[in-house]
XYZ file of C-alpha atoms in Angstrom:
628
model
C 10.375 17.059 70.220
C 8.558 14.722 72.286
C 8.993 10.764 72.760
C 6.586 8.223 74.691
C 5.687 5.069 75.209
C 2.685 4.080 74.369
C 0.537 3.111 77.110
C -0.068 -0.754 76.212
C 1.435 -3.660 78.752
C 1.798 -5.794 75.936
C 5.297 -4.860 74.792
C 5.264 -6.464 72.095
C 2.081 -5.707 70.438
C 3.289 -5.229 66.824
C 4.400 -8.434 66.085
C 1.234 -10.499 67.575
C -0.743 -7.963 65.400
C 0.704 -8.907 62.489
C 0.725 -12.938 63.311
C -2.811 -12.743 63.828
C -4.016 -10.489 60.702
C -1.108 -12.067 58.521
C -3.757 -13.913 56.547
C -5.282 -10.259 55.540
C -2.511 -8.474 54.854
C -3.838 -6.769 52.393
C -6.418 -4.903 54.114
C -4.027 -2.715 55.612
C -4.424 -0.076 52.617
C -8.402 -0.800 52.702
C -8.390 0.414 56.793
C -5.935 3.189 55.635
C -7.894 4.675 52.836
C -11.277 4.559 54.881
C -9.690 6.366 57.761
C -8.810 8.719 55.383
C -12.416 8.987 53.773
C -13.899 9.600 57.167
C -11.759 12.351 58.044
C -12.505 13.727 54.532
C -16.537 13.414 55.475
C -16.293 14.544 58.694
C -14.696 18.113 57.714
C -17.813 17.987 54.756
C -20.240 17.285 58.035
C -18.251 20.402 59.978
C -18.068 23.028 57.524
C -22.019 22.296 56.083
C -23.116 23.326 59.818
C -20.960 25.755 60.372
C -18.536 24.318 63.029
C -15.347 24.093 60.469
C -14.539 28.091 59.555
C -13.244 26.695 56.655
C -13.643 25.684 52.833
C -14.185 22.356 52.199
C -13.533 22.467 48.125
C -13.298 19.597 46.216
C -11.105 16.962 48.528
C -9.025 13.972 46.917
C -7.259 11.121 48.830
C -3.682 10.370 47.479
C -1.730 6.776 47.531
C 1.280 7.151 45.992
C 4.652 4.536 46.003
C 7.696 5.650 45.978
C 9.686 2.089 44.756
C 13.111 3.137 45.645
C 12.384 4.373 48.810
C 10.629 1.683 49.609
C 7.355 4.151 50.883
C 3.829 3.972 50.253
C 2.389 7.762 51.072
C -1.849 7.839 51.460
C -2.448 11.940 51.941
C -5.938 13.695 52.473
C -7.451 16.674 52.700
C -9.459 15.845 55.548
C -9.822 16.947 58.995
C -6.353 16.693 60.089
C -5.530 16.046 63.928
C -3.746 18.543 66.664
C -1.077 16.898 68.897
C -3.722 16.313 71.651
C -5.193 14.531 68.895
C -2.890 12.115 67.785
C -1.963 11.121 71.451
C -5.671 10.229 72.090
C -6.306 8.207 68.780
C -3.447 7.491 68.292
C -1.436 6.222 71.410
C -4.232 5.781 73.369
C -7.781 4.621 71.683
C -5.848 2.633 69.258
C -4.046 0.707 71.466
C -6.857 -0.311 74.095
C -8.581 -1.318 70.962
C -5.588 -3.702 70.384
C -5.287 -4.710 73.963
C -8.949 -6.063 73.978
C -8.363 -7.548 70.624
C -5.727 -9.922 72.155
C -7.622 -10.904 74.878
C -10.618 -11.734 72.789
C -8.857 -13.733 69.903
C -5.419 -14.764 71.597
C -6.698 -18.604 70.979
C -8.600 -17.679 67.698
C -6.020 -18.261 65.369
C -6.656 -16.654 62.394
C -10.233 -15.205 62.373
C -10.396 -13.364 59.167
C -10.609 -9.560 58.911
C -11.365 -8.398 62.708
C -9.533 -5.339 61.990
C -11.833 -2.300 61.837
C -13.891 -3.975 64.375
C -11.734 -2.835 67.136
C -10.240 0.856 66.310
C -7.300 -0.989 64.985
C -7.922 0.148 61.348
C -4.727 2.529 61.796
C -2.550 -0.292 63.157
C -3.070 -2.396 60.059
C -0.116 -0.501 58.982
C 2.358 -2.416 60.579
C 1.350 -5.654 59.093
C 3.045 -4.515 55.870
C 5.552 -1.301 57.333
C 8.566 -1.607 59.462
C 7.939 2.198 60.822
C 4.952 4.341 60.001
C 4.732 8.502 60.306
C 1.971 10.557 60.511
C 2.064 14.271 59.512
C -1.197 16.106 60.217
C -2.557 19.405 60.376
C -5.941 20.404 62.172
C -8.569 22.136 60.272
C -8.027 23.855 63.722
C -5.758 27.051 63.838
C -3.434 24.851 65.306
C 0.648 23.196 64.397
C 1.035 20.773 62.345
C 2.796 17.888 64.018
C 5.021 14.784 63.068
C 4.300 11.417 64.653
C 6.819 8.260 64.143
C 6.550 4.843 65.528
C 8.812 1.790 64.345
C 6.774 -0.985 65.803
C 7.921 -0.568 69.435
C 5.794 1.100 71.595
C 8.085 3.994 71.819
C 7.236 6.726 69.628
C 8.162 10.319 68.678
C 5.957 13.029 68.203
C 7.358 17.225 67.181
C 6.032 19.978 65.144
C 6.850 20.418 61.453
C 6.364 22.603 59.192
C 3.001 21.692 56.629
C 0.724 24.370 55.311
C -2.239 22.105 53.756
C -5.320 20.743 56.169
C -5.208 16.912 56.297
C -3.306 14.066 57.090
C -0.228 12.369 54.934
C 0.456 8.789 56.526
C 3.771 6.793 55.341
C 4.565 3.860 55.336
C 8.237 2.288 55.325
C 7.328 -0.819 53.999
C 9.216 -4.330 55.597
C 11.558 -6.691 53.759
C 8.887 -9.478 53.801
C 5.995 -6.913 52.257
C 7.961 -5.211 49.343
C 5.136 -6.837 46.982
C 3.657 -3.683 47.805
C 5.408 -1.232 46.207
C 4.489 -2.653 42.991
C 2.120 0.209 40.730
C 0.547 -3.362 39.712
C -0.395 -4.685 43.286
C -1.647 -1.137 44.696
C -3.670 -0.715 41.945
C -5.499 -3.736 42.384
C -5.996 -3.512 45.993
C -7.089 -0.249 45.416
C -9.691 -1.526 42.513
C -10.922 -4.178 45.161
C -11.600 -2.285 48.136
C -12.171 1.118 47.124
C -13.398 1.554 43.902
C -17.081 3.084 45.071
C -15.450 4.588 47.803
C -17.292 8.225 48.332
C -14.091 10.605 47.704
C -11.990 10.598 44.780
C -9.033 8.675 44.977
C -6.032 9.780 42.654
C -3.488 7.191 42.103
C -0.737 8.780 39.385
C -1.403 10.244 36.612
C -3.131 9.396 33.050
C -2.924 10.988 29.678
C -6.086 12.573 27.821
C -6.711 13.522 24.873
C -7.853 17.099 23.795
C -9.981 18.054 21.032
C -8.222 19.262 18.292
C -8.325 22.984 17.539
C -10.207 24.893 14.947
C -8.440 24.456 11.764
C -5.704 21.563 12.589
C -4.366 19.415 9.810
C -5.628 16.058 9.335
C -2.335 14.690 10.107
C -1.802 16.869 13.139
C -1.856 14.975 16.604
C -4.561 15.867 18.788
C -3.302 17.503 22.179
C -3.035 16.104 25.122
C -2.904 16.723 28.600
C -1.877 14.932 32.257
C -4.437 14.277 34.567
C -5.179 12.833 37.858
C -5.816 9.201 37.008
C -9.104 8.982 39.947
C -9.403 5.087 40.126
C -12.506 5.179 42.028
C -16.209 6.131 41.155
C -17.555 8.061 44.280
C -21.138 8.369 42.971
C -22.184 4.855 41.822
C -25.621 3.967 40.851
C -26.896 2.306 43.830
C -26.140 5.484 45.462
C -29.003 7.591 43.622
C -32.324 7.676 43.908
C -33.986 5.057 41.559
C -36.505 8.048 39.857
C -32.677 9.124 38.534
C -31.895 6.402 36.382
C -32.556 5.010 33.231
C -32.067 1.475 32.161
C -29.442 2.384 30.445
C -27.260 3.422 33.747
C -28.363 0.100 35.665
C -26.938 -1.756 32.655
C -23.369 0.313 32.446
C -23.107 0.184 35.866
C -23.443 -3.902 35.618
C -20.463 -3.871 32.859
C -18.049 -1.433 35.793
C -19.227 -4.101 38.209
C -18.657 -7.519 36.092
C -16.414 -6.128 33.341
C -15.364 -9.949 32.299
C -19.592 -10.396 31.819
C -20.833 -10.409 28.238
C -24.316 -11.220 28.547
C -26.572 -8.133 29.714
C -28.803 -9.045 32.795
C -31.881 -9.896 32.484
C -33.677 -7.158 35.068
C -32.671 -5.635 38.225
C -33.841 -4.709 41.333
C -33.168 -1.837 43.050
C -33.537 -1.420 46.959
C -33.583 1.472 49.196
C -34.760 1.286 52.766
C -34.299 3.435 55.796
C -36.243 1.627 58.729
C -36.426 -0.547 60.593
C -32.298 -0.351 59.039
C -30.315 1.798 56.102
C -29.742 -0.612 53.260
C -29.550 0.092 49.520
C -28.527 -1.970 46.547
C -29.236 -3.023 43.229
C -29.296 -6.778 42.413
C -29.368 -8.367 38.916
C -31.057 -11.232 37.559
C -28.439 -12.826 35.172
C -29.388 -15.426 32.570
C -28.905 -18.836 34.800
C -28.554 -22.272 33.489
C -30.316 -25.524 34.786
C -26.613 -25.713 36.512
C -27.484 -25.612 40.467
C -23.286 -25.180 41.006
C -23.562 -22.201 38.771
C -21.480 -19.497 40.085
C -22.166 -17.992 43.128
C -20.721 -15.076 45.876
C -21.087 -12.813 42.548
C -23.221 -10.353 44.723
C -21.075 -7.524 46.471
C -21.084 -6.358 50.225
C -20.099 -2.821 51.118
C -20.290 -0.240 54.126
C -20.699 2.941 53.313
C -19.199 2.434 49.867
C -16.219 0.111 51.251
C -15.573 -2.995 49.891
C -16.049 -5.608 52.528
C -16.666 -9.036 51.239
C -18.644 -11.153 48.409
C -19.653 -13.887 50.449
C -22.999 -13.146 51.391
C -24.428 -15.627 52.889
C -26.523 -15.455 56.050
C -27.103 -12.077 54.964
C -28.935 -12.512 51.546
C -31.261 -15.882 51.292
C -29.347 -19.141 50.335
C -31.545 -18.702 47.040
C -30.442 -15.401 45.823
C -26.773 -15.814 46.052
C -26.914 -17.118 42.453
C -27.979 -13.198 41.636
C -25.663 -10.351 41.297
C -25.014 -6.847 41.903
C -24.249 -5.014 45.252
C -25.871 -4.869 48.844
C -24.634 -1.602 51.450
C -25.584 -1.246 54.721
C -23.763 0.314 57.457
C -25.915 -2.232 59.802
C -24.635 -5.430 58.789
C -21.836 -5.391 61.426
C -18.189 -6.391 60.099
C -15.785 -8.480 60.213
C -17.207 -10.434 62.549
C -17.819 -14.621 62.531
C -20.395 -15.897 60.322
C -22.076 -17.612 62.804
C -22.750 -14.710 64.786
C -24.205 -12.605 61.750
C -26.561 -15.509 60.900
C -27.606 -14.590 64.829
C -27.968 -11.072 64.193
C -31.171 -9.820 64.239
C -31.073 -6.721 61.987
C -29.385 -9.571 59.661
C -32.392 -12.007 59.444
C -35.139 -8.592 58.861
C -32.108 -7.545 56.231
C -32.883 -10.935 54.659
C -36.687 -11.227 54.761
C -36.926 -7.921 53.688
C -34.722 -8.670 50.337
C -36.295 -11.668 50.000
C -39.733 -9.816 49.764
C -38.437 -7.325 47.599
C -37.365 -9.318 44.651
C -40.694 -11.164 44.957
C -42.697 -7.568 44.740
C -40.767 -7.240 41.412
C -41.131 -10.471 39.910
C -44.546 -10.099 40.657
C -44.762 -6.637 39.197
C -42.902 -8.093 36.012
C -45.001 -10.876 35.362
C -48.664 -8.763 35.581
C -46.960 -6.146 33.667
C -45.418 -7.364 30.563
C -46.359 -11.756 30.856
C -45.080 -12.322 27.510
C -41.592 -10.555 28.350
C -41.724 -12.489 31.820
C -42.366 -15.865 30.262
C -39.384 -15.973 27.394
C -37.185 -15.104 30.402
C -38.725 -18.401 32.262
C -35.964 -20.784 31.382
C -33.425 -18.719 32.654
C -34.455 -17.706 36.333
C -36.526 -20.608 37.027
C -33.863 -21.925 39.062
C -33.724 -18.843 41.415
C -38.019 -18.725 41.846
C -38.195 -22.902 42.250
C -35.422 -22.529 44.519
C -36.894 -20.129 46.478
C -40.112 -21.361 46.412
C -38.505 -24.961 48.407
C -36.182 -22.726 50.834
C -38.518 -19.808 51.676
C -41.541 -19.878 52.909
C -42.810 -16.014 52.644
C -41.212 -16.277 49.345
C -43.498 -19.482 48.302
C -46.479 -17.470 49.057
C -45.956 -14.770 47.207
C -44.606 -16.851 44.151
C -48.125 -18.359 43.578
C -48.653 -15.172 41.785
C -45.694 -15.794 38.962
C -44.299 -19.211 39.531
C -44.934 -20.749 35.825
C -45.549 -24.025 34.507
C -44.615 -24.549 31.125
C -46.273 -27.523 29.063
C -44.512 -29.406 26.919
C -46.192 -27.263 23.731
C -44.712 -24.415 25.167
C -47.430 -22.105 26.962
C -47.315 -21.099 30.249
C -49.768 -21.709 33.145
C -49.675 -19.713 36.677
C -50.640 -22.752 39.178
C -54.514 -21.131 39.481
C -54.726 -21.184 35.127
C -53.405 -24.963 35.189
C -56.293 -26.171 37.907
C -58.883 -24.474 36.012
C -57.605 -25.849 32.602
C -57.008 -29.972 33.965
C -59.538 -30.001 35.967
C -62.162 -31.341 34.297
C -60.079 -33.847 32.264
C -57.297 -34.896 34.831
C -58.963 -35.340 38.041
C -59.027 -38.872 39.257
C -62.247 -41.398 40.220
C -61.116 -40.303 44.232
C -61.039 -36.738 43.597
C -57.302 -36.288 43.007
C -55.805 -33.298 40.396
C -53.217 -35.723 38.478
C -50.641 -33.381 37.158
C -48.602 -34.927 34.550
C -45.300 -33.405 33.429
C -42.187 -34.859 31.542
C -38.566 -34.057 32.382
C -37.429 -34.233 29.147
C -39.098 -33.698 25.609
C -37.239 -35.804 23.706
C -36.709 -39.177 25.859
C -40.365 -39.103 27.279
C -41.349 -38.768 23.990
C -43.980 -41.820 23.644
C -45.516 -41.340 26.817
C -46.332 -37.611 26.467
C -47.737 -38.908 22.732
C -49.877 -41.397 24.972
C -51.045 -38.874 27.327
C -51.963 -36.329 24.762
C -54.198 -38.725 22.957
C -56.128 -38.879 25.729
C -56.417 -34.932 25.516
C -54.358 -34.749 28.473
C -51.951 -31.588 29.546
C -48.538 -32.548 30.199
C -45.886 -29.944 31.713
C -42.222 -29.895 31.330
C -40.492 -29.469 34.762
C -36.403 -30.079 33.974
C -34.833 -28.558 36.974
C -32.740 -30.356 38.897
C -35.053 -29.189 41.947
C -38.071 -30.119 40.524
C -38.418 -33.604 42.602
C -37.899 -31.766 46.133
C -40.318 -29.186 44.512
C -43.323 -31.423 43.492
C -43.216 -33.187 47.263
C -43.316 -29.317 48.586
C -46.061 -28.433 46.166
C -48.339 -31.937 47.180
C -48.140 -31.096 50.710
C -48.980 -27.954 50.373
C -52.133 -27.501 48.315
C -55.470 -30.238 48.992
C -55.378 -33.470 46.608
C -53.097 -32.345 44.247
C -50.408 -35.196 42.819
C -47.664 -34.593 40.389
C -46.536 -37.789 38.096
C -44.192 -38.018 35.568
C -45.730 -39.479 32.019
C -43.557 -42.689 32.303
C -44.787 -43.677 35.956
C -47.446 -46.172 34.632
C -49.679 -46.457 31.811
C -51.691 -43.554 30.728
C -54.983 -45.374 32.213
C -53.230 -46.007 35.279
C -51.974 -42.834 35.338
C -55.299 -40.781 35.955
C -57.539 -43.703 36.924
C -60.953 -43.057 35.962
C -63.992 -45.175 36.879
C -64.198 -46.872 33.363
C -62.254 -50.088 33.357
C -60.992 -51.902 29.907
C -62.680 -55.386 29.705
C -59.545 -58.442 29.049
C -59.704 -59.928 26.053
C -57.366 -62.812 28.433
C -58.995 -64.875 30.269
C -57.114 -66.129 33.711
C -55.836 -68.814 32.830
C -53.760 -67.339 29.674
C -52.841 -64.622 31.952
C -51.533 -66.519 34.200
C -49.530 -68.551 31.064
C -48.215 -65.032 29.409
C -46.839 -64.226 32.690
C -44.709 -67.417 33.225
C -43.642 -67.296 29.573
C -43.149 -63.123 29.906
C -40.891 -63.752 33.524
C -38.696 -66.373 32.148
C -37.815 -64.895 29.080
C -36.967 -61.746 31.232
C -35.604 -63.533 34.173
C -32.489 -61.556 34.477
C -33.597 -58.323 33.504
C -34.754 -56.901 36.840
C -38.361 -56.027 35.792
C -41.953 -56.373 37.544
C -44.305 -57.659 35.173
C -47.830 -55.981 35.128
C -50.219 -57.329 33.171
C -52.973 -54.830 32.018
C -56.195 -54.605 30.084
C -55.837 -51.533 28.015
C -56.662 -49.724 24.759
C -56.305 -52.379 21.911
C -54.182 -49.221 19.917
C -52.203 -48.627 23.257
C -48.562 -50.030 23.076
C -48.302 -53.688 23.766
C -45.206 -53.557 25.969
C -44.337 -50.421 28.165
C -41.500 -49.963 30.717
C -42.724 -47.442 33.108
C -40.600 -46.179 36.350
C -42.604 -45.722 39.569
C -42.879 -42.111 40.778
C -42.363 -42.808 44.529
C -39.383 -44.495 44.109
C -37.627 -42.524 41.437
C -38.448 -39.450 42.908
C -37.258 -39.792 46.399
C -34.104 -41.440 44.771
C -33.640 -38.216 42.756
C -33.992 -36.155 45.713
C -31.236 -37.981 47.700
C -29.483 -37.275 45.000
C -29.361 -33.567 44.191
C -28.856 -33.707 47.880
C -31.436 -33.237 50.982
C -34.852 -35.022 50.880
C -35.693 -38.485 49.931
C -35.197 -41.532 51.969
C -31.651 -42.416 52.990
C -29.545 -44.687 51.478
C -32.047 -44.406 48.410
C -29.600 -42.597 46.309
C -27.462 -45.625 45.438
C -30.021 -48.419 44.978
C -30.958 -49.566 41.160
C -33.339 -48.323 39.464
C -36.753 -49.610 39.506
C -38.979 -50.453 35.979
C -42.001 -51.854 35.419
C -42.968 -53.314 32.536
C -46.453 -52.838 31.456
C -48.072 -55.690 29.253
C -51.336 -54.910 27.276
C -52.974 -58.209 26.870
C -55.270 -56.891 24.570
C -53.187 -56.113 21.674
C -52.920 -58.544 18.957
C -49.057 -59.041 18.910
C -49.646 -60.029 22.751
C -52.177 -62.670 21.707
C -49.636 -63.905 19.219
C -47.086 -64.200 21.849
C -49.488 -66.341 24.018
C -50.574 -68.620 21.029
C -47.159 -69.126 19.246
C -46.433 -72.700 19.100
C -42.680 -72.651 19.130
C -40.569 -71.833 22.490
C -38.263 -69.853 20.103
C -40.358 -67.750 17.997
C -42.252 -67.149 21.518
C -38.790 -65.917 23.021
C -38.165 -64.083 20.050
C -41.213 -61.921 19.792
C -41.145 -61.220 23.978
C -37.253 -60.115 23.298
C -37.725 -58.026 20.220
C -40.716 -56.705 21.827
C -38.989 -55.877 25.422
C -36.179 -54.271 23.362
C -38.367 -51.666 21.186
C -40.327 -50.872 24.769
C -36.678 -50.598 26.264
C -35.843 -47.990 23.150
C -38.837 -46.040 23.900
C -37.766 -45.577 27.522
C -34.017 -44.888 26.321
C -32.259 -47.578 28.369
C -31.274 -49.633 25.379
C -27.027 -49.171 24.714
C -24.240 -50.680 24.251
C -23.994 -54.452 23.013
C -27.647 -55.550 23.482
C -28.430 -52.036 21.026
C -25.905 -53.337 18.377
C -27.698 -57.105 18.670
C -31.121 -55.330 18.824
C -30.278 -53.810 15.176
C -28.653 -56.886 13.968
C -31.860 -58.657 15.123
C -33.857 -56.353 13.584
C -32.216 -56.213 10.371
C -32.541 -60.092 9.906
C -36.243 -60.193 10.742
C -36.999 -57.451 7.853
C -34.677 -59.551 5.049
């Protein structure tokens, strides 16, 4: 038997190791089990060229707890090591790998999950284990041997006596970790990390059922037999080639990945790319709300089939987080800071090149089945207008299947819109004037206004739409987006056609004193306007520079500051050549004249939605005296 010291000047290594990762303790069985995978694929690598003279069968990795011993066992049938072995990766390579790791992140405090980064995946171990052993045997016709450290740097290392290839690792797990040695707890971890993980992973046992033999009684029970409960699926489907699967497996293998999710996805995307860097994945589109706090970090990292994290930003755009499904690459480099990843360069061509993908399919779903594309609208528009404002490759390509959905319900790409308004909605200077309405039911009067005059009217109710609309406006030549209660339909899409006053100056200027003091304390600009004799007589409109850049401060970014919190701003729109505005001017009594301008302001204020409260319940009380 042999003892050592490791070579390390920092005697006492163990316990600064497990300070620093204490906030990952978990990951200790994560680092284990992939060390244990490698080995595994390493003797696959070896024996399909010829260098291992041996058979590789059909390996499994072990984890098994042993509660009253207070032991956690992982066991392979991997590659195994010879003493030479262990004394280079294990006392040596290890260790540097832990000196540097000090130096580097002694003032870091807790930087999450730098193990693996460093060859320090083995010493992960004594976060949760008090002493650790290794018994290994070589692939190699060599001994096997038995290594034992307790967390000192002295360890012991002396043949024994093991007749399978691989490696069994135990762990004597510490006072302060014994949370561990719960089934319960192991099971989860191992369902977290390692459940794609490319070897099978046996954890226990499970019963199955057998079929019954020929001739068995009803009654009789069917057999059954103990097997190796394998918690792990080593061959999941973003693994195979996309010509292998049927929509059927993309959809099971969305119910393994989300098994709490009811709803089926709406389509998926798979990608496979070897160059300019290995990546492959499948993402879903899930039905999304109008919600922009929806869920996100749903989408999955892995390397090489390891679990390594589901935040993913930096590495997929800002606008497809809201998607699911799973991303692996062994390029994305791990555990390592955020900021440096969004510095990466393989991360940013990672990025673009997703980005460019899911437009190629949205693309390819929209010209190939439109109708399909456009009842699924209202539940990834969020994701495509989102993109559109954040991502400028991405907003080129979506001119192809970015929809615009009119209030009636069809759909127009941009291109089919222009062609369609152009004629009707383009203004005396040479303006497109896009209307649209943010919502059916409260707009309803002014889209009624604006269809009378034959024209379209979209309906854009995202909560992005007002950041969208400035993007779209700067980005294509004399195009202007206004919502239907901005102004008056005439005003709206001014035309060279003017509406002669049946008001002469003079009573203007009267209506407007009478108009402004009966409204005094309302807060609204009086416009006085000569319009369509069957137009409304009073109209509060809300202008669209204001309210929009107010909106955008609001749903965050955009707008102009300190907008947010101001008041809102109406107009209010008087016809002067409707008759019950004519009787308003030529009433002889102050009160009846006060009267009609506040029953009048009040129905115009119900239009626009903003009566409630007390002056609604003495609007109806009003109302129900004047029709006694």
């Amino acid at each position: 038997m042999a003892t050592g010291k490791i070579n390390v000047s920092v005697e006492n290594i163990f316990p600064l190791i497990k300070k620093f990762l204490y906030s990952d303790h978990e990951i200790f069985l994560r680092e284990l089990i992939s060390n244990a995978t490698d080995a595994t694929l390493k003797l696959k690598h070896l024996t399909s060229i010829g260098e291992a003279k041996v058979e590789y069968g059909n390996p499994i990795i072990e984890v098994k707890v042993d509660k009253d011993q207070k032991r956690i066992h992982i066991i392979d049938q991997g590659i195994g090591m010879t003493e030479e072995e262990v004394k280079k990766y294990i006392n040596e390579v290890a260790f540097s790998g832990a000196e540097e790791f000090l130096d580097k992140y002694k003032d870091a405090g807790k930087e999450a999950g730098i193990i693996g980064h460093f060859g320090l995946g083995f010493y992960s171990a004594f976060m949760v284990a008090e002493k650790v052993e290794i018994i290994t045997k070589s692939f190699k016709d060599e001994p096997a041997v038995h290594w034992i450290c307790d967390g000192s740097p002295e360890f012991t290392l002396e043949s024994v006596d093991k007749k399978e290839r691989g490696t069994e690792i135990i762990l004597h797990v510490a006072e302060d970790s014994t949370e561990f040695l719960e089934e319960g707890k192991i099971r989860e971890l191992l369902v977290k990390y390692n459940k794609f993980m490319p070897i099978p992973i046996k954890f226990g046992t499970k019963k199955e059922t057998l079929p019954k033999p020929e001739g068995a009684k009803e009654d009789e029970p069917a057999p059954t037999q103990e097997v190796d409960n394998i918690i792990n699926n080593p061959e999941p489907a973003w693994t195979k080639q996309p010509t292998d699967l049927k929509d059927e497996d993309y959809k099971s293998f969305y119910r393994e990945l989300y098994p709490m999710q009811f709803e089926e996805p709406l389509f998926h995307i798979h990608l496979n790319v070897d160059y300019p860097f290995n990546l492959t994945g499948i993402l879903y589109f899930p039905k999304l709300s109008n919600d922009l706090n929806i869920q996100k970090d749903r989408i999955q990292l892995y390397q090489n089939q390891v679990f390594v994290t589901d935040n993913v930003e930096g590495i997929v755009p800002e606008f497809l987080t809201m998607l699911r499904g799973v991303i692996d690459s062994p390029d994305i480099p791990l555990n390592v800071s955020r900021s440096y990843l969004q510095a990466d360069g393989a991360v940013k061509k990672i990025s673009s090149y997703i980005t460019r993908k899911v437009a190629d399919k949205l693309g390819s779903l929209f010209k190939n089945n439109r109708e399909d594309f456009e009842q699924k609208w209202n539940d990834i528009k969020v994701v495509i207008e989102y993109g559109m404002l954040t991502e400028e490759k991405f907003f080129e390509k979506a001119e192809k299947f970015a929809l615009f959905p009119t209030v009636e319900g069809s759909f127009h790409t941009f291109e089919e819109l222009e062609a369609k308004i152009k004629d009707t909605q383009t203004d005396k200077d040479g303006t497109l004037v896009v209307l649209y309405a943010s919502d059916k039911e409260a707009q309803h009067s002014y889209i009624e206004a604006a269809k009378t005059k034959g024209y379209e009217v979209l309906l854009m109710d995202s909560p992005i739409v007002p950041h969208l609309l400035q993007k779209l406006e700067t980005s294509k030549e004399k195009v202007s987006f206004v919502r239907v209660d901005a102004d008056h339909i005439d005003n709206l899409i001014k035309k060279e056609e003017t509406t002669i006053s049946k008001l002469s100056d003079e009573e203007k200027d009267q209506l407007k004193a009478s108009l402004e003091s009966a409204v005094a304390d309302k807060g609204y600009t009086i416009q006085l306007e000569a319009m369509d004799s069957t137009a409304s007589p009073f109209i509060i409109t809300e202008p669209e520079f204001m309210r929009r850049m107010k909106e955008m401060q609001r749903s965050g970014g955009g707008g102009m500051f300190g907008m947010g919190n101001m008041p809102d701003m109406y107009n209010l729109i008087v016809n002067t050549n409707h008759e019950l505005v004519g009787e308003i001017l030529n009433t002889k009594t102050d009160k009846k004249r006060e009267r009609l301008i506040n029953q009048s302001l009040d129905l115009a204020r119900l239009s626009k939605g903003l009566l409630k409260g007390e002056e609604l319940t003495k609007f109806i009380a009003r109302s129900y005296e004047m029709i006694k």
